[in-house]
PDB file of C-alpha atoms in Angstrom:
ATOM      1  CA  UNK A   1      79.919 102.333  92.719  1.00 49.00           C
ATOM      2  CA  UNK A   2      81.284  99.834  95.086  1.00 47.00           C
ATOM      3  CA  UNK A   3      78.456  97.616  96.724  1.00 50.00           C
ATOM      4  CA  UNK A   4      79.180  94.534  99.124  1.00 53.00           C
ATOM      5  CA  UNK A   5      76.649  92.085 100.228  1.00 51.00           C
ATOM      6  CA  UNK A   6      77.893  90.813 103.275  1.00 45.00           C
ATOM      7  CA  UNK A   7      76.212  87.901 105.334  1.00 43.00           C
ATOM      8  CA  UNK A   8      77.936  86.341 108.891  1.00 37.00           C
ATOM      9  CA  UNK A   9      76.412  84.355 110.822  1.00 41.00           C
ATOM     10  CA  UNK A  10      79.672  82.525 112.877  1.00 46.00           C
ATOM     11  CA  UNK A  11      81.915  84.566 115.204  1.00 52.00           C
ATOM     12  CA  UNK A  12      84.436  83.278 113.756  1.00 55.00           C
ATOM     13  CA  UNK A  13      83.852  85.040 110.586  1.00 78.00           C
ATOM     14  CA  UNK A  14      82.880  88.491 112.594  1.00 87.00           C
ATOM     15  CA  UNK A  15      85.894  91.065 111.093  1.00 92.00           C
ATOM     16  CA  UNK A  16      88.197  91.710 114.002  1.00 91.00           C
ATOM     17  CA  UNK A  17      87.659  95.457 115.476  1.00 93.00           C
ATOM     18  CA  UNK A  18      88.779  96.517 118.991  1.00 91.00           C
ATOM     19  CA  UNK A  19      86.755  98.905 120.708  1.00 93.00           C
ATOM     20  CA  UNK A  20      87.955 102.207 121.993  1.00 92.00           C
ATOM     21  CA  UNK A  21      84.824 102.767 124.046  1.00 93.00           C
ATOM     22  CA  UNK A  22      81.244 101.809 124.224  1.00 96.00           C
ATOM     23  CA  UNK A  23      80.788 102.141 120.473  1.00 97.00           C
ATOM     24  CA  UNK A  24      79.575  98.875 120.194  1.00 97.00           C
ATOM     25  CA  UNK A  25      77.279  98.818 122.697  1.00 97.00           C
ATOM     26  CA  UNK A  26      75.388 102.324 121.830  1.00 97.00           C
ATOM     27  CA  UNK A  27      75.361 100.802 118.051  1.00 98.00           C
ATOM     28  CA  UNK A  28      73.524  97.403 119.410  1.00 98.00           C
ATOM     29  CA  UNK A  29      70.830  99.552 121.096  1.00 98.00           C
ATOM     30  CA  UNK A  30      70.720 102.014 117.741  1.00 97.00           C
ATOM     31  CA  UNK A  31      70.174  98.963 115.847  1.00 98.00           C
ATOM     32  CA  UNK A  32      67.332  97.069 118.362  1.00 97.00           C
ATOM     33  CA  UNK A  33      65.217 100.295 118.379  1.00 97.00           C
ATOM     34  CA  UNK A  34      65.387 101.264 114.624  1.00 97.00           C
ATOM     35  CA  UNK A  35      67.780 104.448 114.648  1.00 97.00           C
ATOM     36  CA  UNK A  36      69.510 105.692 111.916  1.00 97.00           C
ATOM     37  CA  UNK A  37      73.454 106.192 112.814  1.00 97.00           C
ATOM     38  CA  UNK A  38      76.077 108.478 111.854  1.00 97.00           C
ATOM     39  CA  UNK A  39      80.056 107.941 111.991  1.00 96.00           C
ATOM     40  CA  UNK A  40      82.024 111.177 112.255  1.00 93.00           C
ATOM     41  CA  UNK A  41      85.776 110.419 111.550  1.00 91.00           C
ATOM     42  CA  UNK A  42      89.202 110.789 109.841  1.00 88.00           C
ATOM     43  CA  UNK A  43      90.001 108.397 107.238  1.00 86.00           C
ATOM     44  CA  UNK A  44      91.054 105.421 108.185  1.00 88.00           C
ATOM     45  CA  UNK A  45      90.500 105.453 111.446  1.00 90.00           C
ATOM     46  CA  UNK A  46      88.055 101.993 111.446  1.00 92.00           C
ATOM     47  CA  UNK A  47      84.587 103.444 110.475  1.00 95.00           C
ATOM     48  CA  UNK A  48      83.697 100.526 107.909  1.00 95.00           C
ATOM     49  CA  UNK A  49      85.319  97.898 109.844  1.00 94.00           C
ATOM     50  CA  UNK A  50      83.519  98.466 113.134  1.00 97.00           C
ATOM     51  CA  UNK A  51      80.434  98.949 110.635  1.00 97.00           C
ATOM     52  CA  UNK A  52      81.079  95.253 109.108  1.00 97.00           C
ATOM     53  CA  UNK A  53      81.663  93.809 112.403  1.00 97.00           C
ATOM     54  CA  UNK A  54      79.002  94.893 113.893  1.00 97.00           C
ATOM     55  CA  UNK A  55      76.783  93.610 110.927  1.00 97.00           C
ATOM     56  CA  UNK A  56      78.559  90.306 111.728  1.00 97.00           C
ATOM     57  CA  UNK A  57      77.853  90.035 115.489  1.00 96.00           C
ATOM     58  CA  UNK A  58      74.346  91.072 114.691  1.00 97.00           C
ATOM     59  CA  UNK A  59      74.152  88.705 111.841  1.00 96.00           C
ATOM     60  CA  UNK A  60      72.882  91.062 109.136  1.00 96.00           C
ATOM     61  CA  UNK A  61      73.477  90.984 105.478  1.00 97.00           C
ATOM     62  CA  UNK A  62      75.585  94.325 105.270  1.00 98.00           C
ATOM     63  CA  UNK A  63      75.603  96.586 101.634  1.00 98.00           C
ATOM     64  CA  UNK A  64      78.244  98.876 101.811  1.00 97.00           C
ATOM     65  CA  UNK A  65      77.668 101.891  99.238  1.00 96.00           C
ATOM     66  CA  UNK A  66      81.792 103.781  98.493  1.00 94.00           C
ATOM     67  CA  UNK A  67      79.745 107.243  97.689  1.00 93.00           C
ATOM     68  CA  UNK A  68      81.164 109.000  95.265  1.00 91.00           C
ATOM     69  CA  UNK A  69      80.157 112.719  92.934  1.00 90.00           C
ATOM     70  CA  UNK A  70      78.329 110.732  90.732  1.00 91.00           C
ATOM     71  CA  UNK A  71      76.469 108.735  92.635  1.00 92.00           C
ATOM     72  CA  UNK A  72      72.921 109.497  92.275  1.00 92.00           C
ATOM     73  CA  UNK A  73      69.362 108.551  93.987  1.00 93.00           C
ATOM     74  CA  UNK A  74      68.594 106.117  91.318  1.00 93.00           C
ATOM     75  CA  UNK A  75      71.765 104.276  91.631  1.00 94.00           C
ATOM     76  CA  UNK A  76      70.486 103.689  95.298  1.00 96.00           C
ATOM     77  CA  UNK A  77      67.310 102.463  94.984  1.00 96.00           C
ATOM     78  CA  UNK A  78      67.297 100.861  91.371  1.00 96.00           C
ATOM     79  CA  UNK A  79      66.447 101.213  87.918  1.00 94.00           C
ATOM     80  CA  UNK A  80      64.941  99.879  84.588  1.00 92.00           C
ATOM     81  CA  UNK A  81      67.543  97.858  82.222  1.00 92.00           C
ATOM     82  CA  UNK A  82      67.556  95.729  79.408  1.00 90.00           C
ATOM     83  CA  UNK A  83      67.776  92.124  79.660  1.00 86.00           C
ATOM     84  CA  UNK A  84      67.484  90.103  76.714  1.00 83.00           C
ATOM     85  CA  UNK A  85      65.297  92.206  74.950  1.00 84.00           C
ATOM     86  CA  UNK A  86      63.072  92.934  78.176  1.00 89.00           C
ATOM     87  CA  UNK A  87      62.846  96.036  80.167  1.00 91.00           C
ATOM     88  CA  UNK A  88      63.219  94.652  83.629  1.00 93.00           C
ATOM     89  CA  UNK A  89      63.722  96.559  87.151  1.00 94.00           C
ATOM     90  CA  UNK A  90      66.385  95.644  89.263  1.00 95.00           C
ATOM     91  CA  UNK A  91      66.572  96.845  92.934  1.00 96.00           C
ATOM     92  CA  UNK A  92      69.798  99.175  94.226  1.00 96.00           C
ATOM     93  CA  UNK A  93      71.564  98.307  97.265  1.00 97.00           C
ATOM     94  CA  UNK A  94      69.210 100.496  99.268  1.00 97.00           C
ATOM     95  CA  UNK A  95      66.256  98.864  98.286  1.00 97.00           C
ATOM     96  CA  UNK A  96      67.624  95.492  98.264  1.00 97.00           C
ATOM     97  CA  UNK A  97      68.669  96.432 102.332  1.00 98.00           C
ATOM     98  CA  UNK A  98      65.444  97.114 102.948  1.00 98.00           C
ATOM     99  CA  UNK A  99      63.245  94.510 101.682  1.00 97.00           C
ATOM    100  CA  UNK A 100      65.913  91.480 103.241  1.00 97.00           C
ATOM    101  CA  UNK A 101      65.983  93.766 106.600  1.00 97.00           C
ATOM    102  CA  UNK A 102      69.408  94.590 106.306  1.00 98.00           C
ATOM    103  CA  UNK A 103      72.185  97.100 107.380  1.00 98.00           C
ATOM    104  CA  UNK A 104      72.926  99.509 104.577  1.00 98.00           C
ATOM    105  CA  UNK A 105      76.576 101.436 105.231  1.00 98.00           C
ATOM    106  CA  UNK A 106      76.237 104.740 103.145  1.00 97.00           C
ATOM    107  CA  UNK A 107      80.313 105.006 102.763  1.00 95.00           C
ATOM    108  CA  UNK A 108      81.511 109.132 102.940  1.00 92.00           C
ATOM    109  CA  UNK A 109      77.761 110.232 102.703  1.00 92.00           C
ATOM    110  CA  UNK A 110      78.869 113.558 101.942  1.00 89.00           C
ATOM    111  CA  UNK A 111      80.190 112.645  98.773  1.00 89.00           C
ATOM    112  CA  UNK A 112      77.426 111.870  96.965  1.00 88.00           C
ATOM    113  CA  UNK A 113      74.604 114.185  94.760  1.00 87.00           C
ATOM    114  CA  UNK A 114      71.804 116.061  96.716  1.00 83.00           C
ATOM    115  CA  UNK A 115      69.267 114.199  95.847  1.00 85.00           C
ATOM    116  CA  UNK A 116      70.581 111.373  97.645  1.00 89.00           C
ATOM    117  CA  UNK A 117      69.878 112.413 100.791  1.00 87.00           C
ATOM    118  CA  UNK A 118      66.141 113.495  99.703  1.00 88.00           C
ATOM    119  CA  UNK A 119      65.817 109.332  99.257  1.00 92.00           C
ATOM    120  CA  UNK A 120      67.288 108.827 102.710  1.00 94.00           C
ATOM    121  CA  UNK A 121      65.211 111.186 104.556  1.00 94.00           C
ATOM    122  CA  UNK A 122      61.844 109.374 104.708  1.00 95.00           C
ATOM    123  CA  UNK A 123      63.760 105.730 105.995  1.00 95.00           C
ATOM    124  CA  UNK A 124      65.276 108.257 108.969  1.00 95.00           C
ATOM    125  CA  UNK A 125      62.656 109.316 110.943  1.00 92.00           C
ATOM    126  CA  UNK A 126      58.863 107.816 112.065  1.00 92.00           C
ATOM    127  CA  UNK A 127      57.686 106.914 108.501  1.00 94.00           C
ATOM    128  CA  UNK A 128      60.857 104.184 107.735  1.00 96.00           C
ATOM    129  CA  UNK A 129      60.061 104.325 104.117  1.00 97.00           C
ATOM    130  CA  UNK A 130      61.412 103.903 101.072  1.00 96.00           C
ATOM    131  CA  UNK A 131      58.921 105.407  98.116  1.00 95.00           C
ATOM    132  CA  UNK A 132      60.127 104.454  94.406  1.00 94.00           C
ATOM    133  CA  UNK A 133      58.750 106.777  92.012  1.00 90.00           C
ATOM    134  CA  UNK A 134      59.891 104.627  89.032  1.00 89.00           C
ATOM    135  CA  UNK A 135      57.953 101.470  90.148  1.00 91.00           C
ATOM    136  CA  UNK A 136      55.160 103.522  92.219  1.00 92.00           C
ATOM    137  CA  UNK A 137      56.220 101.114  95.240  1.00 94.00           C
ATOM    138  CA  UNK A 138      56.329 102.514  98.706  1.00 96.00           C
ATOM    139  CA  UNK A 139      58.928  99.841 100.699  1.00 97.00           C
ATOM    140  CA  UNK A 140      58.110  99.635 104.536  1.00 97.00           C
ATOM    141  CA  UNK A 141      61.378  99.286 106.325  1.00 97.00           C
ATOM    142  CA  UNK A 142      61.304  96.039 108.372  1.00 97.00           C
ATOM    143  CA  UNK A 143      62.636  96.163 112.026  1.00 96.00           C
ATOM    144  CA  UNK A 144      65.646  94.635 111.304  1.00 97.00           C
ATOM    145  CA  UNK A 145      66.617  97.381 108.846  1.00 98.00           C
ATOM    146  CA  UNK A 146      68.837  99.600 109.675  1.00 98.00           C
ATOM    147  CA  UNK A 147      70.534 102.855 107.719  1.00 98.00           C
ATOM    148  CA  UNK A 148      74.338 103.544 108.823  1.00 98.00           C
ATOM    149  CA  UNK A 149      76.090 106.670 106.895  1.00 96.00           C
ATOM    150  CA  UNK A 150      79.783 108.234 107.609  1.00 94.00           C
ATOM    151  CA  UNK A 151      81.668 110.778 106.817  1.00 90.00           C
ATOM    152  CA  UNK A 152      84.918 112.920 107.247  1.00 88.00           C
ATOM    153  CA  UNK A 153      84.338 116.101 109.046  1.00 83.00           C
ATOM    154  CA  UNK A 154      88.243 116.922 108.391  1.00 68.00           C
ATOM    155  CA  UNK A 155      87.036 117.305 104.266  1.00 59.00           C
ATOM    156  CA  UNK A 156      83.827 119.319 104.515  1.00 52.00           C
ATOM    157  CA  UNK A 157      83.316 122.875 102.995  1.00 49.00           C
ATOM    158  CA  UNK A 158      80.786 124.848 102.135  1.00 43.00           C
ATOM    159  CA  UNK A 159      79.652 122.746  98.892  1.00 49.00           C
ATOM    160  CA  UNK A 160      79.810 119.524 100.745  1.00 64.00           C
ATOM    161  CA  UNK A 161      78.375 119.757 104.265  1.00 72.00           C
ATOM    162  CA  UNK A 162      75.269 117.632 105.409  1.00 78.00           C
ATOM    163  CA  UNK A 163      72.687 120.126 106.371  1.00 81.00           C
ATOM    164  CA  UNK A 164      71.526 120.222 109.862  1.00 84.00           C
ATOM    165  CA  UNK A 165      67.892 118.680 108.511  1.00 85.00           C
ATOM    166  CA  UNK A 166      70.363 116.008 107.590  1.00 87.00           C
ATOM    167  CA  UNK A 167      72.422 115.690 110.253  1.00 88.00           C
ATOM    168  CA  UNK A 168      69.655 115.264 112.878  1.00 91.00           C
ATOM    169  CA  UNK A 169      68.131 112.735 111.660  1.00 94.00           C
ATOM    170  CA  UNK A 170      70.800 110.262 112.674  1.00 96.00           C
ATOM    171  CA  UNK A 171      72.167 109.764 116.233  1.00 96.00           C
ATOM    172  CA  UNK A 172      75.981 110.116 115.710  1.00 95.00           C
ATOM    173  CA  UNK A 173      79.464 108.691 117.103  1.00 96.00           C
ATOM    174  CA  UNK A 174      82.982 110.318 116.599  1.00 95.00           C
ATOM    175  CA  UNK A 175      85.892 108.102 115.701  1.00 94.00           C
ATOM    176  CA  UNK A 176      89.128 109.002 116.577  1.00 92.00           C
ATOM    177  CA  UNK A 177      92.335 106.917 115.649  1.00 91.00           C
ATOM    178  CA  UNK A 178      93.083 104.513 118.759  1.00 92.00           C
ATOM    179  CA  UNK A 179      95.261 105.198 121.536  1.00 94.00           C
ATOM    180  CA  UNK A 180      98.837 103.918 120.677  1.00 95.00           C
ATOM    181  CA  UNK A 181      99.227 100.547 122.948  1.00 96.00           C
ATOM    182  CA  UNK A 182      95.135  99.689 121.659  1.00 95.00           C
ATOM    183  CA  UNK A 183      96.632 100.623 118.289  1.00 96.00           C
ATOM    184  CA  UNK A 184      99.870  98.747 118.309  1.00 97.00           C
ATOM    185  CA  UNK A 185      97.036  95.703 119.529  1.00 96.00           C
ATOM    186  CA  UNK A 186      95.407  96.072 116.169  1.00 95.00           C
ATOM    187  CA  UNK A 187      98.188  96.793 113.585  1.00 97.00           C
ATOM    188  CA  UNK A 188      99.679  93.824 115.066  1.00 97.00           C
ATOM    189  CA  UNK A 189      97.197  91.424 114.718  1.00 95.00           C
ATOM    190  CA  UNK A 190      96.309  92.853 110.834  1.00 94.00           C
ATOM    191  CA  UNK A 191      99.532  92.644 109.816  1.00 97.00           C
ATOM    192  CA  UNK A 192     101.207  89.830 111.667  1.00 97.00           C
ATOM    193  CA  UNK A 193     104.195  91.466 112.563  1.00 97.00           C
ATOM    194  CA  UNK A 194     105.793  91.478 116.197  1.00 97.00           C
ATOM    195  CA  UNK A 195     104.613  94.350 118.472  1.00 97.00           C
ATOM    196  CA  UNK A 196     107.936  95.390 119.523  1.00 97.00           C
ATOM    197  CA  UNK A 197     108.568  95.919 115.764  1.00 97.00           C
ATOM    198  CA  UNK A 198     104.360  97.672 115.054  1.00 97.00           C
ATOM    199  CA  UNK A 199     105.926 100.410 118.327  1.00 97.00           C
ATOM    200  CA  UNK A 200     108.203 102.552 116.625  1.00 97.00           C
ATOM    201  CA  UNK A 201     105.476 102.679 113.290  1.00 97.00           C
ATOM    202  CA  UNK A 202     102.900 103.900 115.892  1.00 97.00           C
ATOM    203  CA  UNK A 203     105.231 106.422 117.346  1.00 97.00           C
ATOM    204  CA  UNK A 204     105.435 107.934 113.761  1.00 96.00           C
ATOM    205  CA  UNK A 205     102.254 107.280 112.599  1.00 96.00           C
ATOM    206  CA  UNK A 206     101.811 109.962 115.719  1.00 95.00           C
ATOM    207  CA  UNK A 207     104.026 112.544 115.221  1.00 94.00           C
ATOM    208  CA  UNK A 208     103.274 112.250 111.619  1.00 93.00           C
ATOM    209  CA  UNK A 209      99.448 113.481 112.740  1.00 92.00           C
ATOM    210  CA  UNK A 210     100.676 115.983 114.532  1.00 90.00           C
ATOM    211  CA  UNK A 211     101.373 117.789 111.548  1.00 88.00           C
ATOM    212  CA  UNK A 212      97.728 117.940 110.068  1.00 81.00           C
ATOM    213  CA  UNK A 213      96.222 121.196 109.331  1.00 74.00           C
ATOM    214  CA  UNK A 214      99.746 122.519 108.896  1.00 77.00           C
ATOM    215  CA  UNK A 215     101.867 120.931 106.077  1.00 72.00           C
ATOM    216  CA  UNK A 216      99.300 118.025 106.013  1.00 79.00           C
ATOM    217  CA  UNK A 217      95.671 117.851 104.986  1.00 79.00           C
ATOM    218  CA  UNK A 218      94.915 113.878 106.803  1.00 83.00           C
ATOM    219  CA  UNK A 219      97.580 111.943 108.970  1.00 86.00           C
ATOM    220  CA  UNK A 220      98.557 108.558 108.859  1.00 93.00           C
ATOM    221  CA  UNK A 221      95.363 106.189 108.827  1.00 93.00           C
ATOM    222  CA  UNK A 222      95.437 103.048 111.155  1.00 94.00           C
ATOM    223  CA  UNK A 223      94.737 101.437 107.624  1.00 93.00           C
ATOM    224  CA  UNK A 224      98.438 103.162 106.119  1.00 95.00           C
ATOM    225  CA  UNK A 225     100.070 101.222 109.397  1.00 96.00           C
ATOM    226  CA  UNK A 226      98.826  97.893 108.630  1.00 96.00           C
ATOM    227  CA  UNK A 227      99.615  98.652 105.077  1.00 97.00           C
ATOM    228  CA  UNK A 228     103.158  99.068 106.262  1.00 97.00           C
ATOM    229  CA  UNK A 229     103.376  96.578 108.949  1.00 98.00           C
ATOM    230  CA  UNK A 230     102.244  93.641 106.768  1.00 98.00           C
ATOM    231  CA  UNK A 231     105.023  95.067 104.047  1.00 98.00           C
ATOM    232  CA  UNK A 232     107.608  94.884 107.060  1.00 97.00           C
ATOM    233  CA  UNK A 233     106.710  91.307 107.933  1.00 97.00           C
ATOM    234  CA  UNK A 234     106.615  89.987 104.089  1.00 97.00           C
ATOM    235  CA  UNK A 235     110.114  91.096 103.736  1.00 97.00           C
ATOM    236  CA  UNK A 236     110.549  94.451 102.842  1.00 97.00           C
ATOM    237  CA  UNK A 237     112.690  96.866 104.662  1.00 96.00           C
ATOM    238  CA  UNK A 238     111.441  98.999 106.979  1.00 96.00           C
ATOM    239  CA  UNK A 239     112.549 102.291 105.692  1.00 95.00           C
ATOM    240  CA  UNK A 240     111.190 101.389 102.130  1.00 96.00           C
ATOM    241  CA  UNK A 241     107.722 100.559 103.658  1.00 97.00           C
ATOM    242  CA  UNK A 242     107.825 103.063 106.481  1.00 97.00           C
ATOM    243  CA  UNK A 243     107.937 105.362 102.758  1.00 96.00           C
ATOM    244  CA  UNK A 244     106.109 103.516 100.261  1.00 96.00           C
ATOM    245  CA  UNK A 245     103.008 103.222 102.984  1.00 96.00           C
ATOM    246  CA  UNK A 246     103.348 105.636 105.453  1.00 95.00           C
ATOM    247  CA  UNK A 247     104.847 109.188 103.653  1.00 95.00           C
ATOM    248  CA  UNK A 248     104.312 108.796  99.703  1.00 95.00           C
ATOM    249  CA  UNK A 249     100.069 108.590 100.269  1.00 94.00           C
ATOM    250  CA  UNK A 250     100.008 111.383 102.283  1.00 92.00           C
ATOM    251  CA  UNK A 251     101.095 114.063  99.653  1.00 90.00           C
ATOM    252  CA  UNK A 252     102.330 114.489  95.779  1.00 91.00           C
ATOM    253  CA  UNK A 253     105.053 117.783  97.521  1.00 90.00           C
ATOM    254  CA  UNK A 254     108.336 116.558  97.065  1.00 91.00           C
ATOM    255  CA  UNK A 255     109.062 119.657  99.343  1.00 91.00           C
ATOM    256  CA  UNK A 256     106.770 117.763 101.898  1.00 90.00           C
ATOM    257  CA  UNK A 257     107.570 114.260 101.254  1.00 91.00           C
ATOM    258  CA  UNK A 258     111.156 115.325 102.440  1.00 92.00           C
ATOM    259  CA  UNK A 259     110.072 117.144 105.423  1.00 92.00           C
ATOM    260  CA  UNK A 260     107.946 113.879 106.194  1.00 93.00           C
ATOM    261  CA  UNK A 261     110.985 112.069 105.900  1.00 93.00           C
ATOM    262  CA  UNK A 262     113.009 114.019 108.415  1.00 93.00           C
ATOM    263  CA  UNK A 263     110.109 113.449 110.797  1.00 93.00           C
ATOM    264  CA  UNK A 264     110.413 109.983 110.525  1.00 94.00           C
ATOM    265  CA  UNK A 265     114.095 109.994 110.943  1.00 93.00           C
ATOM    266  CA  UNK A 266     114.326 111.639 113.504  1.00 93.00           C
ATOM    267  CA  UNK A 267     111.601 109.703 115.524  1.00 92.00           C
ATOM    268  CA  UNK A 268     113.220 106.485 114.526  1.00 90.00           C
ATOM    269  CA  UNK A 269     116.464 107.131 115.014  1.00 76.00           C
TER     270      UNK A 269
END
């Protein structure tokens, strides 16, 4: 289980994310009148940024949970352990987010056990509580609490779907991957290198998504691009990077990897 405690309180140390749209804005009001959110979007595509940025300009403590199969209810809210011959209790992230009145960022929701989302359900609607069976503690959510989960609609199947008891409970927001010149903006100023030189990585970071859902299961990320940008600008050359960050994640196919690598010569020239 990853877990990050993140406090800003400066804009200078808010993450950089450029909005597509009014994202931010319907996120702000989500936050100042208690409502749960969901992110719907590809991987890669800026979900946990914009969530850590917006943490930052709101100047919450963020605890971002990377959900995972074996993630369980108890790893949420906490559990007993021994501590120098003592049986103490120490608080999960979850609980920890709510008694500070933080943000807690529930990382590819969809991931996790079942019973995960049977802890959530009581912090998502009137009641904004968090009941701990081990300790016999019922948490009250303060105001400033707030419960953030995403996940990849692109990877969902009939074992790992949110039901819709789930689902509306949360106000949701699609993310896409940004249009290209808004997208050239950001893998530029992640990776450092030119814009004229970020261009022709965008143009086949596109055509390279053009191909999910036929030899392709997710396109390029934004993420991949920086990846491959801030390679470029260290040194390496381009047609190592473009393959190293841009066509060897996105499938284990030789047969594939080669067609990928056709694409990308042929779009590059």
């Amino acid at each position: 289980m990853s877990v990050t405690p993140l406090a800003a309180a400066h804009a200078a140390d808010t993450p950089y994310y450029q909005p597509i749209g009014d994202e931010c804005e319907l996120f702000e009001h989500a936050y100042r009148h208690q409502l749960p959110m969901l992110l719907k979007g590809p991987t890669g595509c800026g979900k946990t940024r914009f969530v850590a940025h917006m943490a930052a300009k709101l100047g919450r403590p963020l605890y971002t949970v990377s959900c995972h199969d074996d993630l369980t209810a108890a790893d949420l809210t906490g559990r007993y352990l021994i501590k120098g011959g003592d049986t103490v209790w120490v608080d999960g992230p979850l609980t920890r987010a709510v008694r500070e009145g933080a943000i807690c960022y529930l990382d590819e929701v969809i991931e996790a056990r079942k019973d995960v989302t049977v802890v959530l359900h009581p912090l998502t609607d009137d009641r904004r509580i968090l009941p701990i069976d081990r300790t016999g503690e019922t948490l009250e959510a303060p105001d400033n609490f707030m419960l953030v989960v995403s996940y990849n609609p692109g990877y969902q199947n009939v074992l790992k779907a949110l039901k819709p008891s789930t689902r509306q409970r949360f106000m949701a927001m699609e993310f896409d991957f940004p249009p290209a010149e808004l997208e050239i903006d950001v893998v530029a100023k992640e990776s450092g290198l030119a814009k004229e030189k970020v261009v022709p990585l965008v143009r086949l970071a596109n055509a390279l998504r053009d191909l999910k859902g036929q030899d392709l299961e997710e396109g390029v990320s934004t993420r991949l691009l920086v990846y491959c940008a801030t390679l470029i600008r260290s040194g390496i050359k381009p047609d190592r990077a473009i393959r190293s960050a841009m066509l060897e994640p996105l499938t284990d196919d030789t047969d594939v990897r080669q067609a990928l690598l056709r694409v990308a010569q042929i779009t590059l020239g």
